[in-house]
mmCIF file of C-alpha atoms in Angstrom:
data_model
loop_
_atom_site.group_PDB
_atom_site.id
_atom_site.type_symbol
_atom_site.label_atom_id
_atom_site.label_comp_id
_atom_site.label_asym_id
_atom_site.label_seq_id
_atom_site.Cartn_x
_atom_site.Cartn_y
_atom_site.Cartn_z
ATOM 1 C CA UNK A 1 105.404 113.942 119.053
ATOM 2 C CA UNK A 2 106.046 111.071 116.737
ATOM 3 C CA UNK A 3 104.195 107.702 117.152
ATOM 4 C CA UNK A 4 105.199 104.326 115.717
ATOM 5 C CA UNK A 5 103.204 101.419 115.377
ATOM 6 C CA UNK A 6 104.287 97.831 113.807
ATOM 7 C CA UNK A 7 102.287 95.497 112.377
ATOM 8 C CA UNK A 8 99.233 97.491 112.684
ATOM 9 C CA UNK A 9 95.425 96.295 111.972
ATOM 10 C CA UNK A 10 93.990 99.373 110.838
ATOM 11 C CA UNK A 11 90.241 98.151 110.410
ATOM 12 C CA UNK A 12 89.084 100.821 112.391
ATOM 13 C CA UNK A 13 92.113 103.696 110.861
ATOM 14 C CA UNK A 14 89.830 103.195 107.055
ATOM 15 C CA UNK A 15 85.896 103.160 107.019
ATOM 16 C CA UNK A 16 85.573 100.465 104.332
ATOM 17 C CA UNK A 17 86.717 98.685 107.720
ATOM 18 C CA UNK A 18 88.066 95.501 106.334
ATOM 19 C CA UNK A 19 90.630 93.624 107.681
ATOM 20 C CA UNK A 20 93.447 94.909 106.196
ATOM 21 C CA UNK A 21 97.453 95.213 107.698
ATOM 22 C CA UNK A 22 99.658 97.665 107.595
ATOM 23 C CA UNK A 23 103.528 96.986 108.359
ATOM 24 C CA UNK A 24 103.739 100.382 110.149
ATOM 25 C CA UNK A 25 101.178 103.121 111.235
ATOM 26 C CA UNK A 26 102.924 106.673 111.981
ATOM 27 C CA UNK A 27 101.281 109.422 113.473
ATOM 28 C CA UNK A 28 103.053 113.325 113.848
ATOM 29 C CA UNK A 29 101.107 116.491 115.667
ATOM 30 C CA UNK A 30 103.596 119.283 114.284
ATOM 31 C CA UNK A 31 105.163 120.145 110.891
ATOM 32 C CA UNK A 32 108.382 119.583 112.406
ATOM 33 C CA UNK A 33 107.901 116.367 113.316
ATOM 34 C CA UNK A 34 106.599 115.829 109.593
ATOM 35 C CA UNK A 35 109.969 117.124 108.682
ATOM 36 C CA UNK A 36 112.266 114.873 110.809
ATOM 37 C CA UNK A 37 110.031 111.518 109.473
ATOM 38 C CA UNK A 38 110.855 112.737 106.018
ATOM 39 C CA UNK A 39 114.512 113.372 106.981
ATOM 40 C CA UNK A 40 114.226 109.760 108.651
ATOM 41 C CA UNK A 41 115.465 106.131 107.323
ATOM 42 C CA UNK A 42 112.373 104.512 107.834
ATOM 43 C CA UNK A 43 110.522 106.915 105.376
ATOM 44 C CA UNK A 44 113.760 107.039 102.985
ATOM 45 C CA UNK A 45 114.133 103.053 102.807
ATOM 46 C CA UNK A 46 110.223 102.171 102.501
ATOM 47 C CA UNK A 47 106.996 103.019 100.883
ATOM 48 C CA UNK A 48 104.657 105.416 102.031
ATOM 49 C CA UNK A 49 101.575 106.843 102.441
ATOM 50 C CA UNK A 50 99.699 109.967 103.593
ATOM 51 C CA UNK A 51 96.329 109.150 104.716
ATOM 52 C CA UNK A 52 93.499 111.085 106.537
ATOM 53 C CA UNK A 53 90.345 109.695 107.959
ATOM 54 C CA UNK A 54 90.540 106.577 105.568
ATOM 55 C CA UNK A 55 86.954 107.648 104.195
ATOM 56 C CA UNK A 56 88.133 107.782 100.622
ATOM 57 C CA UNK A 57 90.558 105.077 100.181
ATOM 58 C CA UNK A 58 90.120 101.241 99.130
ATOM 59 C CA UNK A 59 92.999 98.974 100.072
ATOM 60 C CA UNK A 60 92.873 96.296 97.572
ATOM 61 C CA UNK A 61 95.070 93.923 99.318
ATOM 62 C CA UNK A 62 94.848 92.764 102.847
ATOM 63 C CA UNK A 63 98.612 94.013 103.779
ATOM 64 C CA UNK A 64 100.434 97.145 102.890
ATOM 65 C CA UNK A 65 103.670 96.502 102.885
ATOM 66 C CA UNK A 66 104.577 100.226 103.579
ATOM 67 C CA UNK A 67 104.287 103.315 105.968
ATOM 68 C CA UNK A 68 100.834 104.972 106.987
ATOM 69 C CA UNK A 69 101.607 108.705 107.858
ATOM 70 C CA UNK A 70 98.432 110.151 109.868
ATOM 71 C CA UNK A 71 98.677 113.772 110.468
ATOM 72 C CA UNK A 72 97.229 114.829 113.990
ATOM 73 C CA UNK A 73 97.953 118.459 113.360
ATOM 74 C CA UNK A 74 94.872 119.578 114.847
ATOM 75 C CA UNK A 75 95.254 123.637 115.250
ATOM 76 C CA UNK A 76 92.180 125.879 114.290
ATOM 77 C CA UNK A 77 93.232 129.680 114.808
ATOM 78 C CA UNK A 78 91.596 132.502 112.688
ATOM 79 C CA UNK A 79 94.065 134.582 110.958
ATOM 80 C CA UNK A 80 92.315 137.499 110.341
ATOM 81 C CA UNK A 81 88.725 139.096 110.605
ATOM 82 C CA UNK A 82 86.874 142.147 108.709
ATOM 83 C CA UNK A 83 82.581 142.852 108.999
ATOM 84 C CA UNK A 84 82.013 140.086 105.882
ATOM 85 C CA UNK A 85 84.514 137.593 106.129
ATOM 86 C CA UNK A 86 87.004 135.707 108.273
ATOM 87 C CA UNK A 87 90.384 133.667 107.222
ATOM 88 C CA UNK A 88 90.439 130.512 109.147
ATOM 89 C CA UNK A 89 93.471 128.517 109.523
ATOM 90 C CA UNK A 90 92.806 124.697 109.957
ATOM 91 C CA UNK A 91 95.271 121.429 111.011
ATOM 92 C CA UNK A 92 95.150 118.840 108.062
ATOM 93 C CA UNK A 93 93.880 116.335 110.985
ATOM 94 C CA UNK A 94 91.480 118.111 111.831
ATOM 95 C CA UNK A 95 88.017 115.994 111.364
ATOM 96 C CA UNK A 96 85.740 117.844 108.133
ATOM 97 C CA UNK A 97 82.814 117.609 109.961
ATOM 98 C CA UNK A 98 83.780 119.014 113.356
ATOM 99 C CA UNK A 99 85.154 122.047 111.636
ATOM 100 C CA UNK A 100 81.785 122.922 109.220
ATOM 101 C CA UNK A 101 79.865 122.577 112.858
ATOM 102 C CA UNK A 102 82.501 125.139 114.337
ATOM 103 C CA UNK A 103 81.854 127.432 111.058
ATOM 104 C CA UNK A 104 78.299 126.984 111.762
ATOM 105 C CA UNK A 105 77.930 127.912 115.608
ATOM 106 C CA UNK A 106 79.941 131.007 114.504
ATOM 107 C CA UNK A 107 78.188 132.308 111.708
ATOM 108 C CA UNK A 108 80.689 131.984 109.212
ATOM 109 C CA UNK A 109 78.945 130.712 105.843
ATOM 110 C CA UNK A 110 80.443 128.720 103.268
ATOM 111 C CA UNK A 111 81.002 125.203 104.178
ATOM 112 C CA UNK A 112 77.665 124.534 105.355
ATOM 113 C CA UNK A 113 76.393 122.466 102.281
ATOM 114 C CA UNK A 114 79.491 120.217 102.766
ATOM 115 C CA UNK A 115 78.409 118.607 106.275
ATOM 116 C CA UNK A 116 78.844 115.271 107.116
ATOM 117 C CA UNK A 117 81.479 114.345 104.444
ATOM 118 C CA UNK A 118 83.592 111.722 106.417
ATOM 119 C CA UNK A 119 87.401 112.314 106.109
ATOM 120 C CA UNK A 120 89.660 115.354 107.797
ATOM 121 C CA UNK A 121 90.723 118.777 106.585
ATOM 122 C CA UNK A 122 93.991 117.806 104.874
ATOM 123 C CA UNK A 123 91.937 115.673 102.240
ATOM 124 C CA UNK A 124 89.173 117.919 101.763
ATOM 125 C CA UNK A 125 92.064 120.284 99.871
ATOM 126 C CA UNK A 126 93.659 117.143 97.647
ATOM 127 C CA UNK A 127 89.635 115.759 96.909
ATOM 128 C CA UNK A 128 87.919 119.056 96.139
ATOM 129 C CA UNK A 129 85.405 117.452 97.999
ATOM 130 C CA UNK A 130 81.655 118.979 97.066
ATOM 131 C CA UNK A 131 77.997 118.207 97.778
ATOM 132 C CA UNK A 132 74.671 120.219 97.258
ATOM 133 C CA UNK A 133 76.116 122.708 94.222
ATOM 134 C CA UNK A 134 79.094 123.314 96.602
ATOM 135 C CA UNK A 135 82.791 122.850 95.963
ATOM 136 C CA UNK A 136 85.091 123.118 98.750
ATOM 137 C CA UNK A 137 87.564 125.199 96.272
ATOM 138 C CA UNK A 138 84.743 127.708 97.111
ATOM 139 C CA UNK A 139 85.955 128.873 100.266
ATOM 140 C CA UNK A 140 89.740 127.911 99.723
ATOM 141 C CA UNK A 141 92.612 130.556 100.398
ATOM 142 C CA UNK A 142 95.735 128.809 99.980
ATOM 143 C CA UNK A 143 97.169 125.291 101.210
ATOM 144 C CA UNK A 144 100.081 124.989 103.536
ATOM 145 C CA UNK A 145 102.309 121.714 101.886
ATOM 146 C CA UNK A 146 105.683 120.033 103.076
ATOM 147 C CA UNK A 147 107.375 119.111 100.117
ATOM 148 C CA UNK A 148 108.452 115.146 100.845
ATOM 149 C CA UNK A 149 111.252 115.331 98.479
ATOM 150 C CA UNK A 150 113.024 118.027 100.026
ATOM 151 C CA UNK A 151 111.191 118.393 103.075
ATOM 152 C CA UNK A 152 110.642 122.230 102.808
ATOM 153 C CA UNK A 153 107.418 123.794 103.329
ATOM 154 C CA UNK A 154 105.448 125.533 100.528
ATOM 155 C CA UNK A 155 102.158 127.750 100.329
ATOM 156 C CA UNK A 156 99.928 126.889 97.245
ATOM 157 C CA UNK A 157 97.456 129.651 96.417
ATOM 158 C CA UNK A 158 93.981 128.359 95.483
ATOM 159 C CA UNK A 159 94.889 128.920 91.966
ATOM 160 C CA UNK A 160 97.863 126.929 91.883
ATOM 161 C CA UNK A 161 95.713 123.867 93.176
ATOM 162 C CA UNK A 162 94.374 123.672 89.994
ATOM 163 C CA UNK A 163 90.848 122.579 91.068
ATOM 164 C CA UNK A 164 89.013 120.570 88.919
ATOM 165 C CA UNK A 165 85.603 118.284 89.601
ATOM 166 C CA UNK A 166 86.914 116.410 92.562
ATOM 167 C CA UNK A 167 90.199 116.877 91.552
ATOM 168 C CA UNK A 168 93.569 118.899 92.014
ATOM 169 C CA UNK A 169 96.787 119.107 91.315
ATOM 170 C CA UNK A 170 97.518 117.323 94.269
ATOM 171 C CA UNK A 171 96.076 114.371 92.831
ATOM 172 C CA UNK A 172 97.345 114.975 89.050
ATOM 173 C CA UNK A 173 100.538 116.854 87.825
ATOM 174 C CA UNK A 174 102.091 116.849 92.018
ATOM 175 C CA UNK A 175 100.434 113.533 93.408
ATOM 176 C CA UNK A 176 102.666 112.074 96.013
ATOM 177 C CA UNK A 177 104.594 115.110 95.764
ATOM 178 C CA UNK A 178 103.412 117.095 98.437
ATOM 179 C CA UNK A 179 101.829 116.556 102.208
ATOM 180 C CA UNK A 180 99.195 119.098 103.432
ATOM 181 C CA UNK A 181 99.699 120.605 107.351
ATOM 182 C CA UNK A 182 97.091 122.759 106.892
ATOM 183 C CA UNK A 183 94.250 124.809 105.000
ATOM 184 C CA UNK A 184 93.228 127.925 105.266
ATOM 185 C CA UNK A 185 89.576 128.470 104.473
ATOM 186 C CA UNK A 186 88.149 132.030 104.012
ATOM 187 C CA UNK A 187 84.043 132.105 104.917
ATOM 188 C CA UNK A 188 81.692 134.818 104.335
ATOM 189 C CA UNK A 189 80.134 136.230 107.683
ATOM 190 C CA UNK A 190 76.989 137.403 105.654
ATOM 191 C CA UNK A 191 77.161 134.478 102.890
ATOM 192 C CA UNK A 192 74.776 133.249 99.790
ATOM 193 C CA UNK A 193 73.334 130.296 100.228
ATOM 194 C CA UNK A 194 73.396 127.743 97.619
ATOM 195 C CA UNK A 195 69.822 126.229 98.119
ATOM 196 C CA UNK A 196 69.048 125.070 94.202
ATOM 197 C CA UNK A 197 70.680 121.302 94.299
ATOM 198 C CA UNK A 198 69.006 118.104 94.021
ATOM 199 C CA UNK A 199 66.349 118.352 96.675
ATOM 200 C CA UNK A 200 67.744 120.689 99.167
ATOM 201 C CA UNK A 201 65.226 123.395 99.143
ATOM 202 C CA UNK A 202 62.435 121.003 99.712
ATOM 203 C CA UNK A 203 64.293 120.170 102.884
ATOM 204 C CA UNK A 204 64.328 123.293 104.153
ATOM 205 C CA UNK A 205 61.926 125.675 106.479
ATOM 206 C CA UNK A 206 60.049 128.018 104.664
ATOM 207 C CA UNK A 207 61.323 131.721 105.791
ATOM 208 C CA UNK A 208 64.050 133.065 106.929
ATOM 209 C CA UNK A 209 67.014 130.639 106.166
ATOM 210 C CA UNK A 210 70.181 130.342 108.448
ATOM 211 C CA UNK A 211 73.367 128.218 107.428
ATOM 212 C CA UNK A 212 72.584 126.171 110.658
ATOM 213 C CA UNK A 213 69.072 125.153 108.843
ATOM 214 C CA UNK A 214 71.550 124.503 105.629
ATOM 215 C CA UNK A 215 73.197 122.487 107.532
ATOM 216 C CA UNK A 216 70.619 120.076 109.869
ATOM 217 C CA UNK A 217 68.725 119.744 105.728
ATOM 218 C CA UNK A 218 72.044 118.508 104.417
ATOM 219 C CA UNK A 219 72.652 115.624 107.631
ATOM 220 C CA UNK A 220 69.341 114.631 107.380
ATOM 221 C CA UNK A 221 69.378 114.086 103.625
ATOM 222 C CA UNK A 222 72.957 111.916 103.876
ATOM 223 C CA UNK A 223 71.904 109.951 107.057
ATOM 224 C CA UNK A 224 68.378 109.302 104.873
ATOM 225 C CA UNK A 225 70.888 107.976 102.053
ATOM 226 C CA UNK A 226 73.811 106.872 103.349
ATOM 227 C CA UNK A 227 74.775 103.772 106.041
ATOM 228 C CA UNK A 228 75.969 104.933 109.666
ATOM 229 C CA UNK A 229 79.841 104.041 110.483
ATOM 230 C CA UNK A 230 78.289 101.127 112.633
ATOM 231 C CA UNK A 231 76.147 100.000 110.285
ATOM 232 C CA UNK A 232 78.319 98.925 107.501
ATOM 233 C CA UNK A 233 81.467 100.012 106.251
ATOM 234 C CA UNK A 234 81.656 102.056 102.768
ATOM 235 C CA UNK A 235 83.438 104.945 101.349
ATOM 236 C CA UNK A 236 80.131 107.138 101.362
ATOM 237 C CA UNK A 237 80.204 107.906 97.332
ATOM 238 C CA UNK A 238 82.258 105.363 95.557
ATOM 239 C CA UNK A 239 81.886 106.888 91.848
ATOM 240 C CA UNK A 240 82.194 110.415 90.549
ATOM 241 C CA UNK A 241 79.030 111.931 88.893
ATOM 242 C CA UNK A 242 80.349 111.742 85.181
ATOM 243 C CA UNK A 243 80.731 114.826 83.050
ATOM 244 C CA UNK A 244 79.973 114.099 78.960
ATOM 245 C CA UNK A 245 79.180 116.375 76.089
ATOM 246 C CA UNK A 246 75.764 118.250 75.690
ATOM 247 C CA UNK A 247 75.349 116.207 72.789
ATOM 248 C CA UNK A 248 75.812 113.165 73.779
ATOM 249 C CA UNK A 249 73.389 113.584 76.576
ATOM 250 C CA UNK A 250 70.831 114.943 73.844
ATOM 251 C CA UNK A 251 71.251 111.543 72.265
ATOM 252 C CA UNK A 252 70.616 109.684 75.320
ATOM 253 C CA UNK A 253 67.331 111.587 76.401
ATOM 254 C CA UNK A 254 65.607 110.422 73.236
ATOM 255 C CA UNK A 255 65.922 107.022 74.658
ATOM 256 C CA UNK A 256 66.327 107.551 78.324
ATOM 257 C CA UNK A 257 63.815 110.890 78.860
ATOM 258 C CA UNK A 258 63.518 110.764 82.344
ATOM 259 C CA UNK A 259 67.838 111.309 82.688
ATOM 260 C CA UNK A 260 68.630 113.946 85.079
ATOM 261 C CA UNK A 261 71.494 115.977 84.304
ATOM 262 C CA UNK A 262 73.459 119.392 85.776
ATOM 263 C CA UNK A 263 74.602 121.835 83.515
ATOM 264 C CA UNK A 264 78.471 122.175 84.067
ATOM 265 C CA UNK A 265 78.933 124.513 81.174
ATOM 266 C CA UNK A 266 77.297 125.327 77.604
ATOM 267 C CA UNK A 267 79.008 122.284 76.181
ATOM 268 C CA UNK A 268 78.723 119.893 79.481
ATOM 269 C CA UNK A 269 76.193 118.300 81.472
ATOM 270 C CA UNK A 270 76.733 116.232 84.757
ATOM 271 C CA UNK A 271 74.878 112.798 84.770
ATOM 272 C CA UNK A 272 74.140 111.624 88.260
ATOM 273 C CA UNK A 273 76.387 107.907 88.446
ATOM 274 C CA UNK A 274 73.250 106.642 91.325
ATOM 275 C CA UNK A 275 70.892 106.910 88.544
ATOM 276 C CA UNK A 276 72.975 105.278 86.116
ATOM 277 C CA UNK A 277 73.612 102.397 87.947
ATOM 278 C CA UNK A 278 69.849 101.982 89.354
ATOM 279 C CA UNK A 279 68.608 102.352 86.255
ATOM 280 C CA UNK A 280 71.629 99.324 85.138
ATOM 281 C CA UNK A 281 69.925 97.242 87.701
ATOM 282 C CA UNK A 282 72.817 97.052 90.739
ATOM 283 C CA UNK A 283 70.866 98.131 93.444
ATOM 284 C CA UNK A 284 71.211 96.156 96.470
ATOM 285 C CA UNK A 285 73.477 93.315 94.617
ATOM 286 C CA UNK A 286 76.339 91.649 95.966
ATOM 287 C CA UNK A 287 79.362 90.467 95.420
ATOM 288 C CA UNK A 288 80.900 88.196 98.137
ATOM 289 C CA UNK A 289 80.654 90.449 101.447
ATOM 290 C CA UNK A 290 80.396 93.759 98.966
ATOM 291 C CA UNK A 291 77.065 95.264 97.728
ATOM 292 C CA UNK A 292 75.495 98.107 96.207
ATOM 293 C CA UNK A 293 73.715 99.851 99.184
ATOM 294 C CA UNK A 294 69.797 99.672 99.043
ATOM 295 C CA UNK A 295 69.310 103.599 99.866
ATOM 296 C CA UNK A 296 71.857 104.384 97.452
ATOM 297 C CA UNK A 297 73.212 103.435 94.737
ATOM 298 C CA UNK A 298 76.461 105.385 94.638
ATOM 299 C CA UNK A 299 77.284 103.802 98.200
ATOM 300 C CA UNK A 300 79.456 100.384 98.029
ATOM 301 C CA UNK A 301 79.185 98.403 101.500
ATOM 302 C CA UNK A 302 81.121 95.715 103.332
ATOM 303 C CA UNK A 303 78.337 93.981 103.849
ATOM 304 C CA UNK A 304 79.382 91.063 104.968
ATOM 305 C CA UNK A 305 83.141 90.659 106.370
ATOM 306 C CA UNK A 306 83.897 91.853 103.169
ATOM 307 C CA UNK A 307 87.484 91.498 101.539
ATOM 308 C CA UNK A 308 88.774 93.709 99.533
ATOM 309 C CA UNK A 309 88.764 92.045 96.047
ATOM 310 C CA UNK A 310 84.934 91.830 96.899
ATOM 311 C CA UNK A 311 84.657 95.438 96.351
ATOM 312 C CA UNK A 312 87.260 95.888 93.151
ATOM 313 C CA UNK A 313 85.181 93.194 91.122
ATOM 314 C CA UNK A 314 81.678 94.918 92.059
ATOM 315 C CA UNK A 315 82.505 98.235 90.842
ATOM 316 C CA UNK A 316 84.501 96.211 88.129
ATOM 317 C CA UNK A 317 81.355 95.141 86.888
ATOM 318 C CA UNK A 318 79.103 98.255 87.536
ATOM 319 C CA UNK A 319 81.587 100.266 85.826
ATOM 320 C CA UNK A 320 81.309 97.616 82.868
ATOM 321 C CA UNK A 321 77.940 97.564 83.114
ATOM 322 C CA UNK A 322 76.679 100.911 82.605
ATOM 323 C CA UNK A 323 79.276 101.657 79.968
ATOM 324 C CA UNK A 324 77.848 98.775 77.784
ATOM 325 C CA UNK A 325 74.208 100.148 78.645
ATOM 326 C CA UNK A 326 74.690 103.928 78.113
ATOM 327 C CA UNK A 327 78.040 104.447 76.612
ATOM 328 C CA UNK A 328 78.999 106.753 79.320
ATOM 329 C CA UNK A 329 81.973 105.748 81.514
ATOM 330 C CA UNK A 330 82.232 106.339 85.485
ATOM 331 C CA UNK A 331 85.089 106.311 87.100
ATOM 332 C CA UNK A 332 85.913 105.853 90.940
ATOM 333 C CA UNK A 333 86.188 108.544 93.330
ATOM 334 C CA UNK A 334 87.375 106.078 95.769
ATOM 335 C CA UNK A 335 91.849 105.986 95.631
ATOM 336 C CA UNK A 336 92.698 102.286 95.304
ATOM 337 C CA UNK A 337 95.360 101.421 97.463
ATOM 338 C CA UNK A 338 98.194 98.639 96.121
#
């Protein structure tokens, strides 16, 4: 079924949740309907836009003068099973978090250390979304994609994603190309936990460790850090941890010692952006109805009946702010939205 709404206020359709229009909001439940809006005149004559759970997107004006395509493919059916693992096929509408709770409560490791990342399935394959040492490339088989120009289905192998830090070739070298249906996840049935990030072991029981204590550690530490949908509206993370040279971090520790860093590979380290931009002074500022969020400085929040320039010039001038202080530039994770 195909669903058309004009002239829609989609405050509560993106969780920045300003007030922001959009001159139509389309929702599909099967590829094939996906297929016929491709095939259609109101997707041929205007602009438009895939979107998920709105979690990672920042409309910068107050109308989009295009099309909002909202998957609702919502199918979870398990493709195949052995003794270790399982292959898990998964509707791009699917919410993220409702699908690492159904891993969970059936044993199937993998995905655990990615709970409570807002957004839907469909996303979490163009992002590469990660959290606690954990990439969700990890546990991805292949992608199912229409193709909007022709409007044929393709398979992408995990390979052919091309997964990078938060990134894919979904976002690079094909963005706008494709449209995910679904992903197909495969999860370990006796799996390794990945225990050795930030502070994630000191949240845990001492013992034997489950994936469903990985997972209540992981909520607890996001909820401790991050605001509540109904408390204020934000894009969770709005900067990407940067990624520089081992020697330019070298040079930096003589003057900044206490700099944390991950090692990424023997020639890069992973500076946490929070740190840089507590350490530059932002926490808790604001800008208009936008701040930096007190728990956490990687959070931007509508504070205040926010609009959306609010929260382009604050991250305007964080982003200016710790490049002038440490050299070192950070770049959104958040997709700006013309």
């Amino acid at each position: 079924m195909i669903r058309i709404e004009e002239n829609c206020f989609i405050k509560e359709r993106h969780t920045f949740r300003m007030p922001v229009y959009a001159r139509w909001f389309v929702e599909y439940d099967t590829v094939g309907d996906l297929i016929s809006l491709l095939h259609s005149d109101l997707l041929h004559n205007h602009p438009f836009l895939p979107i998920g759970g709105g979690s990672n997107l920042l409309f910068v004006h107050e109308h989009y003068d295009g099309v909002l395509l909202h998957s609702v493919i919502r199918d979870v059916a398990v493709l195949n099973e052995t003794d270790s693992e399982v292959l898990v096929k998964v509707g791009a509408g699917v919410v993220w978090d409702d699908f690492v709770a159904h891993c969970v409560s059936n044993g199937w490791g993998g995905a655990e250390n990615l709970s409570y990342i807002p957004g839907e399935v469909g996303a979490s394959a163009v992002q590469n979304i990660g959290a606690y040492g954990v990439e969700v490339k990890d546990i991805i088989h292949e992608v199912e994609t229409v193709e909007i120009a022709t409007a044929t289905p393709r398979i992408f192998t995990n390979a052919e994603c091309e997964y990078g830090y938060r990134s894919s070739i979904f976002k690079h070298a094909l963005k706008g190309k494709y449209i995910v249906t679904a992903v197909i996840y495969r999860l370990q049935k006796n799996p390794r936990l990945h225990m050795d990030y930030g502070n994630l072991r000191h949240s845990l029981p001492e013992g034997n460790i489950t994936i469903a204590d990985v997972r209540r550690a992981v909520i607890d530490i996001r909820r401790s850090k991050l605001p509540e949908p109904d408390e204020y509206g934000s894009a969770g993370s709005f900067f990407m941890n940067p990624v520089i040279p081992v020697e330019q971090y070298e040079a930096l520790k003589v003057t900044y010692p206490d700099m944390p860093h991950y090692e990424v590979d023997s020639t890069h380290v992973k500076v946490p952006a929070g740190w840089l931009i507590d350490r530059c002074g932002w926490k808790g500022k604001e800008e208009g109805g936008a701040a930096v969020y007190e728990k956490q400085c990687l959070v931007l929040i509508n504070k205040n009946n926010a609009c959306p320039g609010d929260v382009v010039t604050l991250a305007d001038k964080i982003k200016q702010s710790v490049q002038q202080t440490y050299g070192i530039t950070i770049n959104p994770e958040v997709n700006y939205i013309e």
